[in-house]
Tab-separated table of C-alpha atoms in Angstrom:
chain	number	residue	atom	x	y	z
A	253	UNK	CA	3.860	-74.229	20.629
A	254	UNK	CA	2.745	-75.959	23.823
A	255	UNK	CA	-0.797	-76.067	25.125
A	256	UNK	CA	0.223	-73.873	28.086
A	257	UNK	CA	1.666	-71.223	25.762
A	258	UNK	CA	-1.470	-71.289	23.628
A	259	UNK	CA	-3.687	-70.917	26.700
A	260	UNK	CA	-1.589	-68.018	28.008
A	261	UNK	CA	-1.816	-66.262	24.634
A	262	UNK	CA	-5.583	-66.751	24.496
A	263	UNK	CA	-5.969	-65.318	28.014
A	264	UNK	CA	-3.791	-62.316	27.129
A	265	UNK	CA	-5.935	-61.567	24.065
A	266	UNK	CA	-9.173	-62.025	26.010
A	267	UNK	CA	-8.053	-59.609	28.723
A	268	UNK	CA	-6.970	-57.099	26.088
A	269	UNK	CA	-10.313	-57.309	24.276
A	270	UNK	CA	-12.195	-56.815	27.543
A	271	UNK	CA	-10.042	-53.778	28.273
A	272	UNK	CA	-10.665	-52.435	24.728
A	273	UNK	CA	-14.418	-52.786	25.154
A	274	UNK	CA	-14.270	-50.810	28.388
A	275	UNK	CA	-12.067	-48.143	26.823
A	276	UNK	CA	-14.354	-47.600	23.821
A	277	UNK	CA	-17.319	-47.397	26.205
A	278	UNK	CA	-15.415	-44.662	28.043
A	279	UNK	CA	-14.711	-42.854	24.760
A	280	UNK	CA	-18.372	-42.770	23.766
A	281	UNK	CA	-19.788	-41.598	27.087
A	282	UNK	CA	-22.088	-38.568	26.665
A	283	UNK	CA	-19.581	-36.030	27.975
A	284	UNK	CA	-16.274	-37.643	26.999
A	285	UNK	CA	-13.556	-36.779	24.492
A	286	UNK	CA	-15.722	-37.431	21.452
A	287	UNK	CA	-18.315	-34.936	22.679
A	288	UNK	CA	-15.935	-31.944	22.480
A	289	UNK	CA	-17.236	-29.262	20.109
A	290	UNK	CA	-15.145	-26.184	20.961
A	291	UNK	CA	-12.292	-24.851	23.081
A	292	UNK	CA	-11.962	-21.240	24.183
A	293	UNK	CA	-9.372	-19.214	26.091
A	294	UNK	CA	-11.200	-16.710	28.275
A	295	UNK	CA	-10.330	-13.024	27.829
A	296	UNK	CA	-10.411	-10.246	30.469
A	297	UNK	CA	-13.423	-8.540	28.907
A	298	UNK	CA	-16.912	-10.124	29.162
A	299	UNK	CA	-17.712	-11.918	25.945
A	300	UNK	CA	-19.850	-14.485	24.183
A	301	UNK	CA	-18.005	-17.511	22.810
A	302	UNK	CA	-19.067	-20.025	20.123
A	303	UNK	CA	-21.161	-22.818	21.557
A	304	UNK	CA	-21.224	-21.282	25.047
A	305	UNK	CA	-24.322	-19.745	26.605
A	306	UNK	CA	-23.906	-16.643	28.769
A	307	UNK	CA	-21.029	-14.193	29.207
A	308	UNK	CA	-17.561	-15.261	30.378
A	309	UNK	CA	-14.482	-13.282	31.455
A	310	UNK	CA	-11.414	-13.520	33.672
A	311	UNK	CA	-10.233	-11.206	36.435
A	312	UNK	CA	-6.953	-12.287	37.990
A	313	UNK	CA	-7.366	-15.897	39.094
A	314	UNK	CA	-11.157	-15.712	39.001
A	315	UNK	CA	-13.461	-16.957	36.266
A	316	UNK	CA	-16.605	-14.820	36.010
A	317	UNK	CA	-19.812	-16.183	34.511
A	318	UNK	CA	-23.022	-14.340	33.737
A	319	UNK	CA	-25.621	-17.011	32.813
A	320	UNK	CA	-27.962	-14.255	31.577
A	321	UNK	CA	-30.922	-15.946	33.210
A	322	UNK	CA	-30.005	-19.509	32.238
A	323	UNK	CA	-29.667	-21.987	35.101
A	324	UNK	CA	-26.096	-23.255	35.380
A	325	UNK	CA	-24.562	-25.411	38.074
A	326	UNK	CA	-21.156	-26.051	39.578
A	327	UNK	CA	-20.301	-28.343	42.475
A	328	UNK	CA	-23.941	-29.313	42.900
A	329	UNK	CA	-25.090	-25.687	43.298
A	330	UNK	CA	-27.292	-23.961	40.740
A	331	UNK	CA	-26.925	-20.285	39.831
A	332	UNK	CA	-28.671	-17.880	37.440
A	333	UNK	CA	-26.830	-14.651	38.300
A	334	UNK	CA	-23.190	-13.619	37.975
A	335	UNK	CA	-20.836	-16.036	39.721
A	336	UNK	CA	-17.077	-15.675	40.321
A	337	UNK	CA	-15.129	-18.927	40.725
A	338	UNK	CA	-11.466	-19.255	41.631
A	339	UNK	CA	-10.506	-22.558	40.020
A	340	UNK	CA	-6.776	-21.834	39.743
A	341	UNK	CA	-5.965	-24.708	42.127
A	342	UNK	CA	-8.714	-27.039	40.907
A	343	UNK	CA	-7.997	-30.238	38.952
A	344	UNK	CA	-7.999	-29.949	35.172
A	345	UNK	CA	-11.344	-30.127	33.394
A	346	UNK	CA	-13.701	-29.469	36.289
A	347	UNK	CA	-17.231	-29.239	34.892
A	348	UNK	CA	-19.930	-26.590	34.814
A	349	UNK	CA	-23.351	-27.683	33.529
A	350	UNK	CA	-25.486	-25.480	31.287
A	351	UNK	CA	-28.661	-27.001	29.866
A	352	UNK	CA	-27.643	-30.186	28.045
A	353	UNK	CA	-23.986	-29.122	27.802
A	354	UNK	CA	-21.016	-29.465	30.100
A	355	UNK	CA	-18.188	-26.946	30.123
A	356	UNK	CA	-14.804	-28.255	31.246
A	357	UNK	CA	-12.602	-25.650	32.935
A	358	UNK	CA	-8.797	-25.858	33.086
A	359	UNK	CA	-6.478	-23.165	34.464
A	360	UNK	CA	-3.168	-22.361	32.753
A	361	UNK	CA	-2.745	-18.746	33.999
A	362	UNK	CA	-5.614	-18.194	31.560
A	363	UNK	CA	-8.849	-20.185	31.765
A	364	UNK	CA	-9.528	-22.720	29.029
A	365	UNK	CA	-13.152	-23.714	28.431
A	366	UNK	CA	-14.009	-26.958	26.651
A	367	UNK	CA	-17.605	-27.523	25.535
A	368	UNK	CA	-18.939	-31.089	25.693
A	369	UNK	CA	-22.087	-31.756	23.656
A	370	UNK	CA	-23.451	-35.344	23.472
A	371	UNK	CA	-24.775	-34.548	19.969
A	372	UNK	CA	-21.250	-34.016	18.586
A	373	UNK	CA	-20.740	-35.818	15.279
A	374	UNK	CA	-17.473	-37.388	16.469
A	375	UNK	CA	-19.507	-39.160	19.151
A	376	UNK	CA	-22.735	-39.957	17.318
A	377	UNK	CA	-20.833	-41.153	14.246
A	378	UNK	CA	-18.154	-43.095	16.156
A	379	UNK	CA	-17.022	-46.183	14.229
A	380	UNK	CA	-14.397	-47.539	16.583
A	381	UNK	CA	-10.628	-47.116	16.681
A	382	UNK	CA	-8.294	-49.288	14.577
A	383	UNK	CA	-5.544	-51.046	16.523
A	384	UNK	CA	-2.627	-53.356	16.025
A	385	UNK	CA	-3.340	-56.963	16.971
A	386	UNK	CA	-2.517	-57.602	20.645
A	387	UNK	CA	0.977	-59.018	20.996
A	388	UNK	CA	2.592	-60.104	24.299
A	389	UNK	CA	6.004	-59.204	22.857
A	390	UNK	CA	5.078	-55.550	23.332
A	391	UNK	CA	4.738	-55.985	27.093
A	392	UNK	CA	8.131	-54.723	28.251
A	393	UNK	CA	9.709	-54.427	31.665
A	394	UNK	CA	11.179	-51.123	32.756
A	395	UNK	CA	12.760	-49.522	35.784
A	396	UNK	CA	11.258	-46.407	37.360
A	397	UNK	CA	13.677	-43.755	38.611
A	398	UNK	CA	12.079	-41.033	40.710
A	399	UNK	CA	13.351	-37.473	40.512
A	400	UNK	CA	15.271	-36.497	43.619
A	401	UNK	CA	13.090	-33.407	44.071
A	402	UNK	CA	9.846	-32.047	42.668
A	403	UNK	CA	10.299	-31.511	38.931
A	404	UNK	CA	8.242	-30.350	35.981
A	405	UNK	CA	8.448	-30.952	32.249
A	406	UNK	CA	7.309	-28.559	29.529
A	407	UNK	CA	5.413	-30.144	26.647
A	408	UNK	CA	4.406	-28.427	23.423
A	409	UNK	CA	0.720	-28.639	22.609
A	410	UNK	CA	-1.359	-29.190	19.497
A	411	UNK	CA	-3.110	-25.924	18.701
A	412	UNK	CA	-1.650	-23.774	21.493
A	413	UNK	CA	1.452	-22.943	23.516
A	414	UNK	CA	3.500	-25.316	25.637
A	415	UNK	CA	2.381	-26.212	29.159
A	416	UNK	CA	4.154	-27.426	32.270
A	417	UNK	CA	3.327	-30.766	33.859
A	418	UNK	CA	4.471	-32.364	37.107
A	419	UNK	CA	6.955	-35.172	36.430
A	420	UNK	CA	7.490	-37.918	39.037
A	421	UNK	CA	10.502	-39.394	37.237
A	422	UNK	CA	11.644	-41.422	34.248
A	423	UNK	CA	11.446	-45.039	33.190
A	424	UNK	CA	14.266	-46.928	31.490
A	425	UNK	CA	13.567	-49.961	29.339
A	426	UNK	CA	15.286	-52.061	26.697
A	427	UNK	CA	14.137	-52.876	23.159
A	428	UNK	CA	16.139	-54.894	20.627
A	429	UNK	CA	19.171	-54.730	22.879
A	430	UNK	CA	19.146	-50.930	23.234
A	431	UNK	CA	18.202	-48.906	26.319
A	432	UNK	CA	15.614	-46.158	25.983
A	433	UNK	CA	14.209	-43.591	28.400
A	434	UNK	CA	10.762	-42.063	28.721
A	435	UNK	CA	9.978	-38.960	30.786
A	436	UNK	CA	6.824	-39.453	32.845
A	437	UNK	CA	4.085	-37.059	33.877
A	438	UNK	CA	1.689	-37.319	36.772
A	439	UNK	CA	-1.866	-38.334	35.892
A	440	UNK	CA	-5.171	-39.070	37.576
A	441	UNK	CA	-4.256	-42.759	37.430
A	442	UNK	CA	-0.723	-42.279	38.779
A	443	UNK	CA	1.862	-41.935	35.997
A	444	UNK	CA	1.729	-41.627	32.224
A	445	UNK	CA	3.908	-40.763	29.269
A	446	UNK	CA	3.340	-39.190	25.852
A	447	UNK	CA	5.603	-40.784	23.266
A	448	UNK	CA	6.077	-40.982	19.523
A	449	UNK	CA	7.886	-43.541	17.377
A	450	UNK	CA	8.574	-44.229	13.719
A	451	UNK	CA	4.911	-45.148	13.109
A	452	UNK	CA	3.837	-41.615	14.178
A	453	UNK	CA	2.354	-39.736	11.246
A	454	UNK	CA	2.121	-42.980	9.278
A	455	UNK	CA	-0.109	-45.613	10.879
A	456	UNK	CA	-0.430	-43.799	14.212
A	457	UNK	CA	-1.307	-40.246	15.207
A	458	UNK	CA	1.510	-37.841	14.374
A	459	UNK	CA	1.723	-35.946	17.677
A	460	UNK	CA	2.184	-39.171	19.590
A	461	UNK	CA	0.232	-41.483	21.847
A	462	UNK	CA	-0.164	-41.836	25.578
A	463	UNK	CA	0.595	-44.782	27.815
A	464	UNK	CA	-0.397	-45.202	31.444
A	465	UNK	CA	2.431	-46.542	33.605
A	466	UNK	CA	1.334	-48.655	36.585
A	467	UNK	CA	2.758	-48.145	40.054
A	468	UNK	CA	6.274	-49.630	40.371
A	469	UNK	CA	6.905	-52.571	42.667
A	470	UNK	CA	9.220	-52.311	45.666
A	471	UNK	CA	12.237	-52.760	43.391
A	472	UNK	CA	11.156	-49.973	41.029
A	473	UNK	CA	10.102	-52.374	38.279
A	474	UNK	CA	7.225	-51.280	36.036
A	475	UNK	CA	5.408	-52.900	33.127
A	476	UNK	CA	5.022	-51.008	29.850
A	477	UNK	CA	2.212	-52.632	27.900
A	478	UNK	CA	2.349	-50.839	24.547
A	479	UNK	CA	-0.719	-52.812	23.460
A	480	UNK	CA	-2.571	-50.252	25.578
A	481	UNK	CA	-1.055	-47.185	23.930
A	482	UNK	CA	-3.869	-44.711	23.286
A	483	UNK	CA	-4.573	-41.837	20.940
A	484	UNK	CA	-4.614	-38.330	22.349
A	485	UNK	CA	-8.007	-36.556	22.367
A	486	UNK	CA	-6.997	-34.319	19.434
A	487	UNK	CA	-6.565	-37.401	17.234
A	488	UNK	CA	-10.378	-37.587	17.056
A	489	UNK	CA	-11.100	-33.969	16.121
A	490	UNK	CA	-9.222	-30.680	15.862
A	491	UNK	CA	-10.836	-29.083	18.913
A	492	UNK	CA	-9.112	-30.372	22.102
A	493	UNK	CA	-5.721	-29.194	23.308
A	494	UNK	CA	-3.205	-32.054	23.582
A	495	UNK	CA	0.440	-32.402	24.593
A	496	UNK	CA	3.033	-33.405	21.999
A	497	UNK	CA	5.676	-36.037	22.710
A	498	UNK	CA	8.820	-34.232	23.925
A	499	UNK	CA	12.137	-34.866	22.086
A	500	UNK	CA	13.387	-37.279	24.755
A	501	UNK	CA	10.251	-39.431	24.285
A	502	UNK	CA	10.598	-39.872	20.516
A	503	UNK	CA	11.513	-43.534	20.158
A	504	UNK	CA	13.718	-44.466	17.157
A	505	UNK	CA	11.811	-47.652	16.337
A	506	UNK	CA	8.300	-48.693	15.319
A	507	UNK	CA	5.927	-49.453	18.186
A	508	UNK	CA	3.524	-51.647	16.224
A	509	UNK	CA	1.130	-51.991	19.122
A	510	UNK	CA	-1.822	-50.088	20.524
A	511	UNK	CA	-4.144	-47.678	18.755
A	512	UNK	CA	-3.728	-46.519	15.180
A	513	UNK	CA	-4.928	-43.226	13.719
A	514	UNK	CA	-8.750	-42.924	13.908
A	515	UNK	CA	-10.511	-43.077	10.516
A	516	UNK	CA	-11.802	-39.486	10.693
A	517	UNK	CA	-8.749	-37.947	12.331
A	518	UNK	CA	-8.080	-34.325	11.285
A	519	UNK	CA	-4.313	-34.989	11.248
């Protein structure tokens, strides 16, 4: 091994460790994934739900909230009386604040409420996430192929029904001389994919892992760095709702890179 190769490998590992430190800081933020304590689908009739102050119900596309005297806030505005919000076109997981809690709201024809509590045991008792050692051999080149027209993909979910996601296209890549294809979904950071492989349910989370796909270059080339494959939120506790890798994203080989199953995973 030459000195240049050694230096390149050391830089790769250093950059990966810096990225890992930032990711685990994101995980342990007060109102992040590890702070989730409950999820609730809102019903048409006003009702109290576990872990949620006030009354909540749905009428058409509107979410109705009766704080019952408690000060809540949404979009920087505080309210203590009944408020109707139409969040059907809002981004997923918009937040309402109630005391020291945050309630994430996502619309899927029915409103889903996710309670974030900084005192959640998954957060306060966080012991890190095991990973495979970083390996440059798991940085693969792929080719992005955009769909000719707007397209969606339906993904099953852990703990609930399937949901539809916008799909910008697919990516083709080669491993061990064989071509493979991953269906992509749109994400806040551009593109992502949920995949599984032969480590799923063994050393990695059974439902699959996620991988962010960077923007392709002018030739459609993308980089798939499987060292940055991440667990889904439901790998940390059995409360969040997570997509499952679709059949076309179930890779027939072991991706021994990225995050492994968390030590206290419910799965």
